[in-house]
mmCIF file with all atom_site columns, C-alpha atoms in Angstrom:
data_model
loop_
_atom_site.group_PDB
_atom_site.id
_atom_site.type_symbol
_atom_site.label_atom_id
_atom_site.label_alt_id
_atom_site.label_comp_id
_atom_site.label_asym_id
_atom_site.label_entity_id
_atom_site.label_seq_id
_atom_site.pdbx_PDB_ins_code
_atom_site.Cartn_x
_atom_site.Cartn_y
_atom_site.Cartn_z
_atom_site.occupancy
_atom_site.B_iso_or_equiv
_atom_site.pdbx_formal_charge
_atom_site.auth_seq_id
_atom_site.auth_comp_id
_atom_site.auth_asym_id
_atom_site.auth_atom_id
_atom_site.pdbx_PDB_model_num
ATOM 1   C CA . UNK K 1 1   ? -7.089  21.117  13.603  1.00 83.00 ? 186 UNK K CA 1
ATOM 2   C CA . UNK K 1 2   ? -8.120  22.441  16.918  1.00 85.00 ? 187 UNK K CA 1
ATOM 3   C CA . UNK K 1 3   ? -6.162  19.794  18.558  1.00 83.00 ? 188 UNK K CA 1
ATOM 4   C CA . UNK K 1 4   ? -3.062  20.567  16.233  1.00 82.00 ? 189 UNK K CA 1
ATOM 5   C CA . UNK K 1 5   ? -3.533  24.532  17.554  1.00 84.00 ? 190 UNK K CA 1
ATOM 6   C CA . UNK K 1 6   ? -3.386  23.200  21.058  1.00 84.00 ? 191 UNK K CA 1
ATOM 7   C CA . UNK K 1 7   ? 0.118   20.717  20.168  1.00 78.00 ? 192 UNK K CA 1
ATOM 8   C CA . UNK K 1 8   ? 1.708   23.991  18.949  1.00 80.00 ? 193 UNK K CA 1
ATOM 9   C CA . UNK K 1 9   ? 0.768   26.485  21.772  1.00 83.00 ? 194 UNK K CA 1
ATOM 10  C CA . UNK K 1 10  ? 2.480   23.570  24.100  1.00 80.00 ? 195 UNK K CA 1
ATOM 11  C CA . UNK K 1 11  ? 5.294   22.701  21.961  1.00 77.00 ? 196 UNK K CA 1
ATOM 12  C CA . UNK K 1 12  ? 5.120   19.380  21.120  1.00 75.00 ? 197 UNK K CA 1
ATOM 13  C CA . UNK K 1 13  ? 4.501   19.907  17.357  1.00 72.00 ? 198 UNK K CA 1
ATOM 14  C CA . UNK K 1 14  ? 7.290   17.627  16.780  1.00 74.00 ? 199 UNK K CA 1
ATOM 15  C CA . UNK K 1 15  ? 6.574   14.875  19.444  1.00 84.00 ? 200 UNK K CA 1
ATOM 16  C CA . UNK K 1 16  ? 6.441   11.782  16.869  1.00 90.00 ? 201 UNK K CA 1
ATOM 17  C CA . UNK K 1 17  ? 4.018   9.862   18.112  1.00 91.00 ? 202 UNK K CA 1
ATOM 18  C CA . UNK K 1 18  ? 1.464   12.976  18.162  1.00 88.00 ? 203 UNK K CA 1
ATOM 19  C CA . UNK K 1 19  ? 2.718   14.260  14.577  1.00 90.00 ? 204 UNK K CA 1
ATOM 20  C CA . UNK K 1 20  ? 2.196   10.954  13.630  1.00 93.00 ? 205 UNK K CA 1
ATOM 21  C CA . UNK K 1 21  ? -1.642  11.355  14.149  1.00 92.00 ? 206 UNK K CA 1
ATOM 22  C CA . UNK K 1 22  ? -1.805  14.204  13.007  1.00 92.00 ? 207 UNK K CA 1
ATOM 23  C CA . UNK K 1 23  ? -0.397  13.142  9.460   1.00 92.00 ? 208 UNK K CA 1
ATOM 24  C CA . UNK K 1 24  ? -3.050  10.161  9.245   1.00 92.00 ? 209 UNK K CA 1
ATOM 25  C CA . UNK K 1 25  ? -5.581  12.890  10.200  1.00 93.00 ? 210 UNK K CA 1
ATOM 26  C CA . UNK K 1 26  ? -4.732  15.318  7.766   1.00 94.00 ? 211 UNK K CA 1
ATOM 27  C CA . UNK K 1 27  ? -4.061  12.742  4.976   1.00 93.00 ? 212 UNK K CA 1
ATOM 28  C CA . UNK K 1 28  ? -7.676  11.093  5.691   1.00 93.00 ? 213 UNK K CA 1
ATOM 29  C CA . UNK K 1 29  ? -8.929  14.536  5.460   1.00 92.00 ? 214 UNK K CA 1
ATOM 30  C CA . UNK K 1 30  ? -7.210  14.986  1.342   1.00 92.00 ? 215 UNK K CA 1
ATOM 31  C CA . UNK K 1 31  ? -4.968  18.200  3.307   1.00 94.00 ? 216 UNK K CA 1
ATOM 32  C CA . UNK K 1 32  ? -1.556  16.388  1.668   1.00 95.00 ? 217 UNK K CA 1
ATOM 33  C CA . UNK K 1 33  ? 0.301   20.282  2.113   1.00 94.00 ? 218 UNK K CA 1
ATOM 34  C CA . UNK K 1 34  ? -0.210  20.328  5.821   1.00 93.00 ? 219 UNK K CA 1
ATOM 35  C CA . UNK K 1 35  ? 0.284   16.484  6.010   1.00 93.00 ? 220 UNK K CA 1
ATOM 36  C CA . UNK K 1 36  ? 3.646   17.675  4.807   1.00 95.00 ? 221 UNK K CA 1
ATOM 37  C CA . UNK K 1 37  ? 3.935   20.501  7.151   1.00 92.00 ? 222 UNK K CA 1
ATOM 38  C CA . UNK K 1 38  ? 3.569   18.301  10.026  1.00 92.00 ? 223 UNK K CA 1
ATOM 39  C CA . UNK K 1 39  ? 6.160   15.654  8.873   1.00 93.00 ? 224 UNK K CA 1
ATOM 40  C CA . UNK K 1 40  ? 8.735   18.235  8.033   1.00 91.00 ? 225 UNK K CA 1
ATOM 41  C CA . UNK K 1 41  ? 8.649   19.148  12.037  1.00 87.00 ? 226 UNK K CA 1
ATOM 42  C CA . UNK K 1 42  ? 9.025   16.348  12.970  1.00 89.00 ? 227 UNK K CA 1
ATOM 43  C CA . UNK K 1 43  ? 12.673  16.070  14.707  1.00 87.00 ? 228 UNK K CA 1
ATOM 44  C CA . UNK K 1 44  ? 12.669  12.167  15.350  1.00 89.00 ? 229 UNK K CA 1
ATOM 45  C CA . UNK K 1 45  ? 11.039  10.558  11.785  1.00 91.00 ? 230 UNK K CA 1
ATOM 46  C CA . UNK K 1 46  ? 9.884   7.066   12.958  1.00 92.00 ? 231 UNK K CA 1
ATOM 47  C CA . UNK K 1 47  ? 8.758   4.119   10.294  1.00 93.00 ? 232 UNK K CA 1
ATOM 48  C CA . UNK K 1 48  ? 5.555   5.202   10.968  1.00 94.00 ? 233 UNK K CA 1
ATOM 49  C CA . UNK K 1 49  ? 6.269   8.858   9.876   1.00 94.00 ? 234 UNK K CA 1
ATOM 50  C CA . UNK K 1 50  ? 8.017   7.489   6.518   1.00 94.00 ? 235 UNK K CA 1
ATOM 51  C CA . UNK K 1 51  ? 5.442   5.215   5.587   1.00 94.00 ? 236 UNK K CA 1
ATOM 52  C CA . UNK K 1 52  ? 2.240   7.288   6.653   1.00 95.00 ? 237 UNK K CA 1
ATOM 53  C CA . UNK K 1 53  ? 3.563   10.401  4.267   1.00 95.00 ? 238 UNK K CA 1
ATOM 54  C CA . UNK K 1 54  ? 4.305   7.953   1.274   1.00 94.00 ? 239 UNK K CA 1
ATOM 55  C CA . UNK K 1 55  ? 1.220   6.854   1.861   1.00 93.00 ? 240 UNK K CA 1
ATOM 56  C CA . UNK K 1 56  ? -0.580  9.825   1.932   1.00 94.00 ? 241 UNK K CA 1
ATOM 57  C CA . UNK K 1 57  ? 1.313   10.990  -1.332  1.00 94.00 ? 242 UNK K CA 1
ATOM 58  C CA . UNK K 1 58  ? 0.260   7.674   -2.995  1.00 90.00 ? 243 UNK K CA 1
ATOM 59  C CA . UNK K 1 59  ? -3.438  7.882   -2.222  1.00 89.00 ? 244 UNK K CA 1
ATOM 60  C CA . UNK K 1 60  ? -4.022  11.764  -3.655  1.00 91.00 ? 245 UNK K CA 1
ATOM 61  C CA . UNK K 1 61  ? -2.355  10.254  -6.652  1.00 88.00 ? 246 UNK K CA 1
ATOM 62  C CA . UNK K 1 62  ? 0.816   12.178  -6.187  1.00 90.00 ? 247 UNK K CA 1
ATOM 63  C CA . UNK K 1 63  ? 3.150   8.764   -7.142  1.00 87.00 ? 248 UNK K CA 1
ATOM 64  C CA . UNK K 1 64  ? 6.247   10.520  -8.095  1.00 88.00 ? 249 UNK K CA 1
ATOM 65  C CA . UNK K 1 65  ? 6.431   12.523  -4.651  1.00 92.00 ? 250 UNK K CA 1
ATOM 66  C CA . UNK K 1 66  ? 6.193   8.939   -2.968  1.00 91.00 ? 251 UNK K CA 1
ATOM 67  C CA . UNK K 1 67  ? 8.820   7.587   -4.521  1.00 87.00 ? 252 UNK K CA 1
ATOM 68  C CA . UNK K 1 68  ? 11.336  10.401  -4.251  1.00 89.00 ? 253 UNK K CA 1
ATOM 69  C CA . UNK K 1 69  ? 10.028  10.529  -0.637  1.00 92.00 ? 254 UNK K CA 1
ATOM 70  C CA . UNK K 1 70  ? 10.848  6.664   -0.506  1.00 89.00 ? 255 UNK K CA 1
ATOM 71  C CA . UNK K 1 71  ? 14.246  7.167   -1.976  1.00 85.00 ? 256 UNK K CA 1
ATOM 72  C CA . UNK K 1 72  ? 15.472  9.878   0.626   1.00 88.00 ? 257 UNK K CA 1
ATOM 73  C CA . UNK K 1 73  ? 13.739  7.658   3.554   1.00 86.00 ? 258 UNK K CA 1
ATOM 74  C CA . UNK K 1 74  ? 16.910  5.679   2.741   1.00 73.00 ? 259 UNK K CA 1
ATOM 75  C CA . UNK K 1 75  ? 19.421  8.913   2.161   1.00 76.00 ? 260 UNK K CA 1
ATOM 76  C CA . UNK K 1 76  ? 18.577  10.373  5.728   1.00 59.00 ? 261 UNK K CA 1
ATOM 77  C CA . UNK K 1 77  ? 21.088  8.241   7.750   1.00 63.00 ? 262 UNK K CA 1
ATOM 78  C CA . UNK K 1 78  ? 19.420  8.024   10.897  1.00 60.00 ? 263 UNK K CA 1
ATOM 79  C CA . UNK K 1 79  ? 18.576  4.243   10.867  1.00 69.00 ? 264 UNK K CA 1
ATOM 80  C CA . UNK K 1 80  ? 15.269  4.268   10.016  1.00 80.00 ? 265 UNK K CA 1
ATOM 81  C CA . UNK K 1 81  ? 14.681  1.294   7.786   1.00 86.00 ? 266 UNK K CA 1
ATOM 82  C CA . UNK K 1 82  ? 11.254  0.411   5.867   1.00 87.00 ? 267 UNK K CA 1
ATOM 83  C CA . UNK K 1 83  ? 9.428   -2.459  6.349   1.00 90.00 ? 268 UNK K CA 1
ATOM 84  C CA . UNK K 1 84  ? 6.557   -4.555  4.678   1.00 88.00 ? 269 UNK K CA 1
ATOM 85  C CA . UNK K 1 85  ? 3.760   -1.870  5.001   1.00 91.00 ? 270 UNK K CA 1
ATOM 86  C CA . UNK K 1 86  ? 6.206   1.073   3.733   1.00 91.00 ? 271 UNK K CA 1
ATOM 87  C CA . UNK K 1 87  ? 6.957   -1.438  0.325   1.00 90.00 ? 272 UNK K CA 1
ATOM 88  C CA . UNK K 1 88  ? 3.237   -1.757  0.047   1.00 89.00 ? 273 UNK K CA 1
ATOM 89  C CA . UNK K 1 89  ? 2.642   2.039   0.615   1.00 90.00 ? 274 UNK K CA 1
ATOM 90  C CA . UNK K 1 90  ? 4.800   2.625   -2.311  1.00 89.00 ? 275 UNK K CA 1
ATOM 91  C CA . UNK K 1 91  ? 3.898   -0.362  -4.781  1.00 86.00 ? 276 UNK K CA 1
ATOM 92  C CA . UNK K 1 92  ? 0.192   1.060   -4.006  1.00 85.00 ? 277 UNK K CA 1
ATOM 93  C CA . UNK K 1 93  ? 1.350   4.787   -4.606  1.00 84.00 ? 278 UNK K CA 1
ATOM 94  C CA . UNK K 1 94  ? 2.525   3.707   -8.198  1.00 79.00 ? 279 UNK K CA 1
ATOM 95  C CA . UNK K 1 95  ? -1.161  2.082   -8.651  1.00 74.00 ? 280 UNK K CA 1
ATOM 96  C CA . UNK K 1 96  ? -2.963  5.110   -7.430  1.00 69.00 ? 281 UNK K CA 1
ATOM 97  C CA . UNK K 1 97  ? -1.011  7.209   -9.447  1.00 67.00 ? 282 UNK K CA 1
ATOM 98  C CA . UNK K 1 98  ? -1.208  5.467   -12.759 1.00 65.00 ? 283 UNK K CA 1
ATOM 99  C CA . UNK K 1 99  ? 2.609   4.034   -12.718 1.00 69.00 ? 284 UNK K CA 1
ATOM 100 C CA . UNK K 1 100 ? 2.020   0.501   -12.320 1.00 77.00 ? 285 UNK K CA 1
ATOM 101 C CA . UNK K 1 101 ? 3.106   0.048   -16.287 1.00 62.00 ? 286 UNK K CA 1
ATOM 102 C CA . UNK K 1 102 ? 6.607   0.182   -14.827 1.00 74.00 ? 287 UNK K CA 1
ATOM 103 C CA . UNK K 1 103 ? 6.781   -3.305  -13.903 1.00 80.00 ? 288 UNK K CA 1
ATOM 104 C CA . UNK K 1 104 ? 10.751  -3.542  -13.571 1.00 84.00 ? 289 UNK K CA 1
ATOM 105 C CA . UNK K 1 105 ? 10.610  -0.512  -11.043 1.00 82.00 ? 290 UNK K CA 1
ATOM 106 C CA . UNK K 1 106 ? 7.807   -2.472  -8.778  1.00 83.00 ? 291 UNK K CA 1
ATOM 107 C CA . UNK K 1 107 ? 9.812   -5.839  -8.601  1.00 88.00 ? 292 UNK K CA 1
ATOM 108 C CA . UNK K 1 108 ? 12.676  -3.951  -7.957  1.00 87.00 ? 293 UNK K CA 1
ATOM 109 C CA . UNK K 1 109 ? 10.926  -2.565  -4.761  1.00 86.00 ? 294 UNK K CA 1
ATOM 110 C CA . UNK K 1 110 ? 10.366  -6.431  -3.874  1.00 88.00 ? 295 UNK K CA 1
ATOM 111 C CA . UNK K 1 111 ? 14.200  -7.268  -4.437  1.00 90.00 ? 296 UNK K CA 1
ATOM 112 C CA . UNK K 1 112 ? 14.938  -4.565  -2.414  1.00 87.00 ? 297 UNK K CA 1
ATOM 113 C CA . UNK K 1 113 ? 12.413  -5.683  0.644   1.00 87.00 ? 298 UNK K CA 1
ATOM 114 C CA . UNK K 1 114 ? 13.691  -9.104  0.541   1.00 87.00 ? 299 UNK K CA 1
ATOM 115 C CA . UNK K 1 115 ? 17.391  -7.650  0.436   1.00 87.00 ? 300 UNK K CA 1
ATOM 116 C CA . UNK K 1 116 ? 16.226  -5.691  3.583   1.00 83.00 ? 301 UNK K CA 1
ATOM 117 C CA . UNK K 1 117 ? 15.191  -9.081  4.729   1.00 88.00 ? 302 UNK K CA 1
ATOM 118 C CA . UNK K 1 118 ? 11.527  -8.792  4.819   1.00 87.00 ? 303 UNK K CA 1
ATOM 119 C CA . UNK K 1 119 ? 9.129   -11.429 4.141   1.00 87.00 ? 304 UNK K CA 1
ATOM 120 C CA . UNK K 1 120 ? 6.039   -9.994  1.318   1.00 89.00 ? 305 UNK K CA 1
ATOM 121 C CA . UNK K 1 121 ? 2.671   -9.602  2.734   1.00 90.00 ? 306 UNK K CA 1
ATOM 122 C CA . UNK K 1 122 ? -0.180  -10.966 0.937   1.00 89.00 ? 307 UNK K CA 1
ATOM 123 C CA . UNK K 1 123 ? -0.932  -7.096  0.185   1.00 88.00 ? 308 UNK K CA 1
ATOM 124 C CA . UNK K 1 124 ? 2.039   -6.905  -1.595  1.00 90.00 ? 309 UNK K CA 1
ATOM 125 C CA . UNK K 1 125 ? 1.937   -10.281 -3.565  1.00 90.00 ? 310 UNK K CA 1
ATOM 126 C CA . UNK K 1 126 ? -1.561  -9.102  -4.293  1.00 89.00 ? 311 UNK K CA 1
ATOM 127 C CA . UNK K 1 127 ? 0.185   -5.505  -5.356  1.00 86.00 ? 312 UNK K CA 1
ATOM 128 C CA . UNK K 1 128 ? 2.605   -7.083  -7.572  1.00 89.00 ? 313 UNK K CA 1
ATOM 129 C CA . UNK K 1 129 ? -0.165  -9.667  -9.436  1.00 88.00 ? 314 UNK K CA 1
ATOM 130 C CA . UNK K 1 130 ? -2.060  -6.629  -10.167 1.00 85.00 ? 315 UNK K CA 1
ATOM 131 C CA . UNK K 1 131 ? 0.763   -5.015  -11.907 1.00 84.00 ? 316 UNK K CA 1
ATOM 132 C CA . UNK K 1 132 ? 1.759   -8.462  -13.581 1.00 86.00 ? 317 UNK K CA 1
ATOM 133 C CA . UNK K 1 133 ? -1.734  -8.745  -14.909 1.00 85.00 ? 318 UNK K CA 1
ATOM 134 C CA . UNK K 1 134 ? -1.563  -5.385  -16.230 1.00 81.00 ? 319 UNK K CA 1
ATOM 135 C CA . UNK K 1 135 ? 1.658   -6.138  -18.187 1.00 82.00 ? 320 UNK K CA 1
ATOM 136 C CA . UNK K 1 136 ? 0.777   -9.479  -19.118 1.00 83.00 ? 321 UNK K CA 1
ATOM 137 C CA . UNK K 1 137 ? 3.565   -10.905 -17.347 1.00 86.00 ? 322 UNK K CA 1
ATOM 138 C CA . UNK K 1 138 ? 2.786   -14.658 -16.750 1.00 87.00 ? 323 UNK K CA 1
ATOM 139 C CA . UNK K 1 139 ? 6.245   -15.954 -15.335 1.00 88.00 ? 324 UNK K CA 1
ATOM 140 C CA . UNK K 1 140 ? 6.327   -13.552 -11.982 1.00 90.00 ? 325 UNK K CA 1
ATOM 141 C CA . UNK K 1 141 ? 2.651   -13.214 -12.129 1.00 88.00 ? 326 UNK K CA 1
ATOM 142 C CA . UNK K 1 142 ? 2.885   -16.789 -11.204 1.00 88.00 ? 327 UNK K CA 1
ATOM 143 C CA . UNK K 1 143 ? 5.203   -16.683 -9.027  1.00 91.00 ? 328 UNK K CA 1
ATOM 144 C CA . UNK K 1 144 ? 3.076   -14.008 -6.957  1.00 90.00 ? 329 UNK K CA 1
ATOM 145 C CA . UNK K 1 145 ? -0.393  -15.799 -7.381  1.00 88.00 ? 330 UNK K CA 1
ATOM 146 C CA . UNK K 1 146 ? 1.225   -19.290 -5.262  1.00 89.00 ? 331 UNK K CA 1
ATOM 147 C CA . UNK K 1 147 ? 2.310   -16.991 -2.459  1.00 91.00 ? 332 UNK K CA 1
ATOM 148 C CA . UNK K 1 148 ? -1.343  -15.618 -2.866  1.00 89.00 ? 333 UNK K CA 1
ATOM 149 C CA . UNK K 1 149 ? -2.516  -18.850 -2.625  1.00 85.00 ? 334 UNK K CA 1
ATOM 150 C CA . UNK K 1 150 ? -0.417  -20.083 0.377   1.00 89.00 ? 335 UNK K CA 1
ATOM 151 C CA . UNK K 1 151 ? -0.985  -16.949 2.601   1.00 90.00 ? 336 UNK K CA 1
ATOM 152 C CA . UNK K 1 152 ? -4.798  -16.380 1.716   1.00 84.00 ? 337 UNK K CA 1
ATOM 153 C CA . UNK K 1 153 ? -6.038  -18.852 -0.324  1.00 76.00 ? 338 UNK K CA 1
ATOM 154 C CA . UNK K 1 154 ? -9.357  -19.032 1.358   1.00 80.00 ? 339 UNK K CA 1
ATOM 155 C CA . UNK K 1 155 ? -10.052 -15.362 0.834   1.00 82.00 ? 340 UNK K CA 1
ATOM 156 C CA . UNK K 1 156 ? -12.698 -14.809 -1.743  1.00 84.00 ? 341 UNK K CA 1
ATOM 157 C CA . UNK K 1 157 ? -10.965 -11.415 -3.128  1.00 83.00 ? 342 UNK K CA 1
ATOM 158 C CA . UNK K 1 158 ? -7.552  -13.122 -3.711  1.00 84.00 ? 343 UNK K CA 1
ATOM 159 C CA . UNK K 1 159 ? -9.561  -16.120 -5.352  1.00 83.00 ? 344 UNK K CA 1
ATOM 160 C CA . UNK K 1 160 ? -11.517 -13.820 -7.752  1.00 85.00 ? 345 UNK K CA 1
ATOM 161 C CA . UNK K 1 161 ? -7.751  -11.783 -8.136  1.00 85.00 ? 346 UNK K CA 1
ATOM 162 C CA . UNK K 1 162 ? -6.004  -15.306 -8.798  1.00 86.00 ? 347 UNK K CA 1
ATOM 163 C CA . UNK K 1 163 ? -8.748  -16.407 -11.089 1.00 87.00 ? 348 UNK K CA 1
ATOM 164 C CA . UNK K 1 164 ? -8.094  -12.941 -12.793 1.00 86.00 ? 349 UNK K CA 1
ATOM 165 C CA . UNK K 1 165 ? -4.721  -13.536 -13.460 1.00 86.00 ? 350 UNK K CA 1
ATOM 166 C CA . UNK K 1 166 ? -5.427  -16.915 -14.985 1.00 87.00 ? 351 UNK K CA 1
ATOM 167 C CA . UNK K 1 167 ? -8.358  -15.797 -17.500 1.00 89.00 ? 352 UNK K CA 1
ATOM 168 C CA . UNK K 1 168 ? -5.612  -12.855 -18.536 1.00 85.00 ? 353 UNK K CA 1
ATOM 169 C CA . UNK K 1 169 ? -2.963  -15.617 -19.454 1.00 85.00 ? 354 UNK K CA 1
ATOM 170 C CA . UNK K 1 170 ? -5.643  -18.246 -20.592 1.00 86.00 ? 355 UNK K CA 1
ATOM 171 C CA . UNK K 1 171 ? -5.248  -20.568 -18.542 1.00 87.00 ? 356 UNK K CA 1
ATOM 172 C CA . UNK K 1 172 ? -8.736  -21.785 -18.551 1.00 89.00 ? 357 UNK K CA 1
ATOM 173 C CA . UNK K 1 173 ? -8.501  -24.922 -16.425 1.00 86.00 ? 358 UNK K CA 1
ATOM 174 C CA . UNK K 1 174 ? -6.823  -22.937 -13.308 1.00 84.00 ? 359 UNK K CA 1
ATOM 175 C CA . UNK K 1 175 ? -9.518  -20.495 -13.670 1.00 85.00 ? 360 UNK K CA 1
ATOM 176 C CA . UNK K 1 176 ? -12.694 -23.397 -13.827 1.00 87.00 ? 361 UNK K CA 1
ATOM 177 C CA . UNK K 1 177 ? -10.634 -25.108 -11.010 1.00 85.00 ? 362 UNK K CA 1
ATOM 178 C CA . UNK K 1 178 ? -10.670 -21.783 -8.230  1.00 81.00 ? 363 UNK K CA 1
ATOM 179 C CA . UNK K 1 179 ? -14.218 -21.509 -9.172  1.00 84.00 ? 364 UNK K CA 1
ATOM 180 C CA . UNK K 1 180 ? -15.021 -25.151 -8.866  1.00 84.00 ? 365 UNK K CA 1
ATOM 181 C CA . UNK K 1 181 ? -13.034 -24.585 -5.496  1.00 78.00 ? 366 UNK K CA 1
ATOM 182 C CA . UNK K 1 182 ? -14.443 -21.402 -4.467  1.00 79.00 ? 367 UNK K CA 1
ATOM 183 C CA . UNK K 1 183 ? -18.024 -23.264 -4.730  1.00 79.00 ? 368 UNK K CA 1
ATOM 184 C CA . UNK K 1 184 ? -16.922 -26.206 -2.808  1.00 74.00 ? 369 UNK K CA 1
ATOM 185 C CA . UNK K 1 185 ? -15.780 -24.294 -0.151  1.00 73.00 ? 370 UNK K CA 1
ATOM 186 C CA . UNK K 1 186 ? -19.366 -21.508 0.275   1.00 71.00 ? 371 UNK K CA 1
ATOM 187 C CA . UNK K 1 187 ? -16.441 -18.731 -0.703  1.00 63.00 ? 372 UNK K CA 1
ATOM 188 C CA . UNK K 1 188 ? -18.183 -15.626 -2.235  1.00 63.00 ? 373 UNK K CA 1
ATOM 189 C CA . UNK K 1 189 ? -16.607 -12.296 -2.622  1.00 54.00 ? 374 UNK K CA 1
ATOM 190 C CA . UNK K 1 190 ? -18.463 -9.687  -0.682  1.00 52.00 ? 375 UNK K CA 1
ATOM 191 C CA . UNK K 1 191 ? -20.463 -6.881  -2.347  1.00 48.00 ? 376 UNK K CA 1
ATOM 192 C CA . UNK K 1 192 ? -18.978 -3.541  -1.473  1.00 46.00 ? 377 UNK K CA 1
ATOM 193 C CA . UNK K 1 193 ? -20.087 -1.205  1.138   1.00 42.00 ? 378 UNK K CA 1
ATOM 194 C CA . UNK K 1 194 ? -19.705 2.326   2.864   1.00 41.00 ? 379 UNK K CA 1
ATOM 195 C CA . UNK K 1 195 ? -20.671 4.035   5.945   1.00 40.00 ? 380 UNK K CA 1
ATOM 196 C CA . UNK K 1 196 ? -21.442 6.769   3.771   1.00 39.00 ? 381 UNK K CA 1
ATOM 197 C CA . UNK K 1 197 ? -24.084 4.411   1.751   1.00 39.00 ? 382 UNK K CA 1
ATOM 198 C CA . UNK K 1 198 ? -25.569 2.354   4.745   1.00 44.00 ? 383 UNK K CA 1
ATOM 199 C CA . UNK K 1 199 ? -26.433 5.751   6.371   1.00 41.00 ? 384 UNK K CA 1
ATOM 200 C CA . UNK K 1 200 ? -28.256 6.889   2.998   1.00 37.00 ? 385 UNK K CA 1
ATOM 201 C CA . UNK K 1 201 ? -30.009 3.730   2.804   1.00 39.00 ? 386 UNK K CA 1
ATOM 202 C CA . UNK K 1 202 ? -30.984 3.514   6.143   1.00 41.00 ? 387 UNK K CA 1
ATOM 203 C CA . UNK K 1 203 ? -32.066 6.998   7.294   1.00 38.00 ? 388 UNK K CA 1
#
């Protein structure tokens, strides 16, 4: 905050690349209001802007602001187009914010991306399996678990996600055949851990 005090006495609160910081700061920090203060200055809205405030929106749980904020990124008309980390800013928005029942509304986000011409992350195949396991939607859940599986299929989380998926549609024999796999290859999902904890346990 000091450092923001210092940006305005100089004038460059609306230098992107600073205000840009300063929104991941503030959003870290749970201040969403200034967050939005500083992105409202800023004169010359980069991806990064777009995509940092959705984000911040979406991880306080505040899903409906990120989507109307999503909608005007595209109402501004000053060329600033999304790309694969602003569709999974928004996709996780919906999860954070309990909206992920709305299945239509998240594979319309991926029509859209792939109109824009943007090729899915495995973030966002991994975004959209959660919300088809949710919904119980086997067809596109399917479709999103082999992407998963060509773009990380050696990553334990994605195998215990995939597996997941399988158990919620019954597909038994998938499921026995990523653990059987997981085995053969030594893969093991990794117990959870914070800085926060390992200083507890340690001091």
């Amino acid at each position: 905050m000091q450092i923001h005090c210092v940006a305005t006495r100089f004038g460059f609160v609306s230098e992107t690349q600073l205000c840009n910081a300063l929104l991941d700061m503030y959003a870290k920090c749970g201040k969403v209001s200034d967050c939005r203060s500083v992105f409202d200055k800023i004169w010359n809205k980069d991806v990064v802007s777009w995509t940092s405030m959705i984000d911040a929106y979406g991880k306080h749980g505040y899903g409906y602001e990120a989507l109307e904020l999503f909608e005007n990124m595209g109402k501004e008309g000053n060329a600033v187009l999304p790309n694969s980390v602003t569709f999974l800013a928004v996709l996780s928005a919906c999860g954070h914010s309990g909206l992920a029942g709305q299945i239509e509304d998240a594979w319309s986000l991926y029509y859209e991306m792939v109109g824009y011409g943007i090729q899915p992350t495995s973030g966002i195949w991994a975004s959209l399996l959660n919300v088809c396991i949710l919904n119980q939607d086997a067809s596109r859940g399917e479709l999103a678990a082999k992407n998963l599986l060509v773009l990380e299929g050696n990553n334990p989380a994605i195998c215990v996600l995939l597996s997941n998926f399988y158990a919620s549609i019954k597909r038994w024999e998938t499921v026995g055949s990523l653990r059987s796999n997981m085995a053969d290859e030594g893969l093991s999902k990794e117990a959870g851990s914070s800085r926060v904890s390992n200083h507890l346990f340690t001091s």
